[in-house]
Short mmCIF file of C-alpha atoms in Angstrom, two decimals:
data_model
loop_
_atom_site.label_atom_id
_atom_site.label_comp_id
_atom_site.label_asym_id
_atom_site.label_seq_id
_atom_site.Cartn_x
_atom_site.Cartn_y
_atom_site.Cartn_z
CA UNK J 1 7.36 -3.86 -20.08
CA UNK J 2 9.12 -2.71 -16.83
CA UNK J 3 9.08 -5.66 -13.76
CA UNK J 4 7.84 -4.90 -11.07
CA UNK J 5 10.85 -4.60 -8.43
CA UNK J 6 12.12 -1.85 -10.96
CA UNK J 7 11.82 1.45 -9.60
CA UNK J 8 8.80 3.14 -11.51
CA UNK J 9 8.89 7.14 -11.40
CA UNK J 10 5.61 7.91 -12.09
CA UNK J 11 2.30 6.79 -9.96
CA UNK J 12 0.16 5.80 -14.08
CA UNK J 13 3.41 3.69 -14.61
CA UNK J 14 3.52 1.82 -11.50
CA UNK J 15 0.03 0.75 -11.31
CA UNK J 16 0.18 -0.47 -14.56
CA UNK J 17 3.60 -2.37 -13.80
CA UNK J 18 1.88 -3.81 -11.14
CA UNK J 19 -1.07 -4.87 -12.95
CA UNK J 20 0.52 -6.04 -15.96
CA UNK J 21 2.69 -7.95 -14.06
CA UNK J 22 -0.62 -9.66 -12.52
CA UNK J 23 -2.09 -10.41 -15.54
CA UNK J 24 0.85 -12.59 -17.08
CA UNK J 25 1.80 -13.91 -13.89
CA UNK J 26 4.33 -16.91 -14.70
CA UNK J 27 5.91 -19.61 -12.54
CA UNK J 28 5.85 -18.63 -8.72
CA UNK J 29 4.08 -15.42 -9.21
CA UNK J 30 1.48 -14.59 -6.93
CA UNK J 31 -1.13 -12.17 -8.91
CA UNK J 32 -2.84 -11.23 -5.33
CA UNK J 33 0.69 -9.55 -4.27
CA UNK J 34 0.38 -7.23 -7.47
CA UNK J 35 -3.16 -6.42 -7.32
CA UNK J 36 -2.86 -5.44 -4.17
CA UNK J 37 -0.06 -3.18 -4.18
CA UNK J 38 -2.00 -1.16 -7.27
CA UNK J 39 -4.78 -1.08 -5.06
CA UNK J 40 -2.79 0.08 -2.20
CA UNK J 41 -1.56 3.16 -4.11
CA UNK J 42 -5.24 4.02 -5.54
CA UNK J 43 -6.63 4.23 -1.93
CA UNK J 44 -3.72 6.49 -1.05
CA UNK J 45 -4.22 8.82 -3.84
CA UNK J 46 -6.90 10.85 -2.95
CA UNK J 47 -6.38 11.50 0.93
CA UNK J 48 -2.93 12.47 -0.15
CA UNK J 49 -4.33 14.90 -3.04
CA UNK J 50 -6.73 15.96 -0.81
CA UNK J 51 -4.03 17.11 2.36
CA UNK J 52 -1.78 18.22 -0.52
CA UNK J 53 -4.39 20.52 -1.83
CA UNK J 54 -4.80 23.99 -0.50
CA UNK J 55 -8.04 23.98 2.30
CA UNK J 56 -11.84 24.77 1.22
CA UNK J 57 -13.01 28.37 1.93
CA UNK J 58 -15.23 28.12 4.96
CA UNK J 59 -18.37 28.95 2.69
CA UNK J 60 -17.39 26.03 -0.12
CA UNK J 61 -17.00 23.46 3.24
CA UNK J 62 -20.39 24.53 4.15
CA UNK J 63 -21.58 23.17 0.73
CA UNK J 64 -20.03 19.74 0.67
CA UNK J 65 -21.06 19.34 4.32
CA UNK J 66 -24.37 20.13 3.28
CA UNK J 67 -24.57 17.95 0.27
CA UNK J 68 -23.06 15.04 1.94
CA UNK J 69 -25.51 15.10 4.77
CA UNK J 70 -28.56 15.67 2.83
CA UNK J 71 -31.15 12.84 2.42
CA UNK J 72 -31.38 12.96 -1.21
CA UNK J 73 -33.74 9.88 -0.90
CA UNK J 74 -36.03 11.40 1.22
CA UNK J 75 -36.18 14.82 -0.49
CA UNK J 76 -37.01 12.76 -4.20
CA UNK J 77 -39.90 10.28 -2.41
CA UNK J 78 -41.69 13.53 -1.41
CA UNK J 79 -41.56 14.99 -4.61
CA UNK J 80 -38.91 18.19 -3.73
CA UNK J 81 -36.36 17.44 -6.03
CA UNK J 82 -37.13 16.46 -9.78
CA UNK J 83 -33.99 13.64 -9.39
CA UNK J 84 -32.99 11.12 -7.41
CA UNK J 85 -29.05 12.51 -6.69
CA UNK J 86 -26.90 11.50 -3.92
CA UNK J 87 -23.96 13.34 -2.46
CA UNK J 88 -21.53 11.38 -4.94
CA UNK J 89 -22.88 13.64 -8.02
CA UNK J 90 -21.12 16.52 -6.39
CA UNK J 91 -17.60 17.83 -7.78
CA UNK J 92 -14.34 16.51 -5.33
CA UNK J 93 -12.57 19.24 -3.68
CA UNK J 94 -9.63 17.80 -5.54
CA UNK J 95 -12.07 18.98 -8.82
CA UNK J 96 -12.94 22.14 -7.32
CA UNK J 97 -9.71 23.14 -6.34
CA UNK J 98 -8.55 22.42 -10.14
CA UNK J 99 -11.99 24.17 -11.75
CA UNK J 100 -10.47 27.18 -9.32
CA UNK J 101 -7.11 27.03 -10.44
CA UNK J 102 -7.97 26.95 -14.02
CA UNK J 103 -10.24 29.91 -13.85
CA UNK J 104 -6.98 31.66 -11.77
CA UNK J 105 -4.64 30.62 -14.36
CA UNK J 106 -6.77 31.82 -17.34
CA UNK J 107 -8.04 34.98 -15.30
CA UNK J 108 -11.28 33.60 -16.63
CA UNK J 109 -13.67 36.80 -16.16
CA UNK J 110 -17.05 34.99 -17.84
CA UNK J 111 -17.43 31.48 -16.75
CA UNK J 112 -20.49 29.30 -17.88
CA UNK J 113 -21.29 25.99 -16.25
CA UNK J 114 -23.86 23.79 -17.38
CA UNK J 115 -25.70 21.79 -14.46
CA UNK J 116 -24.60 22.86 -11.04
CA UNK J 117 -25.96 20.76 -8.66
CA UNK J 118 -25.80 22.36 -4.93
CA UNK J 119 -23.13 24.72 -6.13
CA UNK J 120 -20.02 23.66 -4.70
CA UNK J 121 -18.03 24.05 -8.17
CA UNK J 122 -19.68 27.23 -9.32
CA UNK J 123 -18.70 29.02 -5.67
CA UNK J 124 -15.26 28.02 -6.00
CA UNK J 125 -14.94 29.06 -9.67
CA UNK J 126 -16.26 32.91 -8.05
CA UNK J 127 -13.54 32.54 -6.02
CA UNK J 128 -10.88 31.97 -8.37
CA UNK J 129 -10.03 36.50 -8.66
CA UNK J 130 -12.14 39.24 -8.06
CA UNK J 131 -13.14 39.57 -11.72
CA UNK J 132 -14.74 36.08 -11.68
CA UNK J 133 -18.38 36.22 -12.90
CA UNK J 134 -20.35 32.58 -12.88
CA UNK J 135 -23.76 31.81 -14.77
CA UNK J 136 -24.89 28.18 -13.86
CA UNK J 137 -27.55 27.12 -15.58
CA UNK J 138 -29.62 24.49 -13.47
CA UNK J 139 -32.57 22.44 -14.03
CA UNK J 140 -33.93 21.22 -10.70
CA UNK J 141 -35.65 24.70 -8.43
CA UNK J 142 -34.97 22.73 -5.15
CA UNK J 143 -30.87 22.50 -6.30
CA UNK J 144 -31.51 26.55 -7.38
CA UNK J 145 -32.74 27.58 -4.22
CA UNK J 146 -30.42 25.21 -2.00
CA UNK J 147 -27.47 26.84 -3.89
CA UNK J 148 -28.71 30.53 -3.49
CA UNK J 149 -28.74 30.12 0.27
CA UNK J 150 -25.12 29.28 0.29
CA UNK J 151 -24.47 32.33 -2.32
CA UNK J 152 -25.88 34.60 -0.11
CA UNK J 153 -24.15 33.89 3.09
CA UNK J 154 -20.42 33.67 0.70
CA UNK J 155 -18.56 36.98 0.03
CA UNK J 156 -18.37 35.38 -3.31
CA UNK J 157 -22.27 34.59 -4.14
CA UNK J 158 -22.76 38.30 -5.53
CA UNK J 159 -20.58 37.33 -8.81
CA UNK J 160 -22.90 34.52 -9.74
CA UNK J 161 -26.02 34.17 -11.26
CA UNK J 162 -28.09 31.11 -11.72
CA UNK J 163 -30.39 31.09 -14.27
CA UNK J 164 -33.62 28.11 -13.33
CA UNK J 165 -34.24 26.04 -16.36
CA UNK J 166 -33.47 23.60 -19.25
CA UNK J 167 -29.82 24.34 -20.76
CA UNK J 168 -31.30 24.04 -24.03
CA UNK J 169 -33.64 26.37 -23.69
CA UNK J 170 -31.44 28.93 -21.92
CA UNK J 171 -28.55 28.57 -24.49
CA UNK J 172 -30.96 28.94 -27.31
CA UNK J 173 -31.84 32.05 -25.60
CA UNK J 174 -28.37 33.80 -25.07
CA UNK J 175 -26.98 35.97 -27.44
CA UNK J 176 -23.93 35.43 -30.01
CA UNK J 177 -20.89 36.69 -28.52
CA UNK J 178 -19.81 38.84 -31.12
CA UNK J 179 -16.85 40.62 -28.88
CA UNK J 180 -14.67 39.81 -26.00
CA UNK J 181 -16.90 40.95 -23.42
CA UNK J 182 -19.61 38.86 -24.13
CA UNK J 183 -17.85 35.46 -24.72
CA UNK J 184 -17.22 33.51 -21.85
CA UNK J 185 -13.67 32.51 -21.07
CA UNK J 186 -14.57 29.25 -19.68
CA UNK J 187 -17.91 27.08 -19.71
#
């Protein structure tokens, strides 16, 4: 294994220097030092992702500001929502951005996603191209109609359709795709 003052190229590699190094420690080795240092570059990771990343469409920040400020608690103890969630269930914009990027990449025209909380995913899968089309199948009515209030006011929320219920049941439902047009490119 590499020490720890070599130069490490990639970000997996140098965490794992560092906490290798930590764990067989040896005369005059300080453990702290290296756990530290891997913990400095994990808290770093994300805000630089996230500045890195290309910005949120107006109507996808209006969902993650909406999510995070929601009182999920609240909204379960008087019987609204059939779950107790919390803002941490929703997808990172690092996530969306990628979710967005591989719908792009694979000009994804059907797109199926199973479970889709307050919608922040789904809208920016819709956004990926113009021939985007999203089903999101979703359990909870309160998530449903939270989600089709943000559809409504996006320029996007016309090539998605949620379908209310259990994904079981709804799958079961759905047809064979027996041609291109009716498979989905992504789910």
């Amino acid at each position: 294994p590499s020490k720890p003052n070599e130069q490490q190229f990639g970000l997996i590699d140098t965490v794992q220097t560092l906490l290798q190094a930590a764990i067989e420690g040896g005369a005059g080795t300080d453990w702290r030092t290296y756990v530290s240092q891997a913990l400095d570059i994990c808290k770093g990771l994300k805000p630089y992702l996230e500045a890195m990343s290309s910005q949120l469409s107006p109507a996808c920040q209006a969902i993650a500001d909406a999510t995070r400020n929601t009182d999920w608690t609240a909204l379960h103890a008087a019987g609204e929502t059939r779950g107790l969630y919390h803002d941490g269930m929703m997808t990172t914009q690092i996530q969306g951005q990628m979710l967005n990027f591989f719908c792009s990449m694979l000009a994804a025209r059907r797109i199926l996603e199973v479970g889709m909380f307050t919608g922040f995913s789904t809208l920016c899968m819709a956004e990926a191209s113009p021939q985007s089309r999203v089903m999101a199948i979703e359990f909870d009515p309160y998530l449903v109609s939270v989600a089709r209030e943000h559809f409504d006011r996006s320029a996007h929320g016309d090539k998605i359709e949620v379908v209310c219920g259990d994904a079981l049941d709804v799958l079961s439902g759905m047809d064979v795709a027996i041609n291109d047009e009716s498979r989905f490119d992504l789910i």
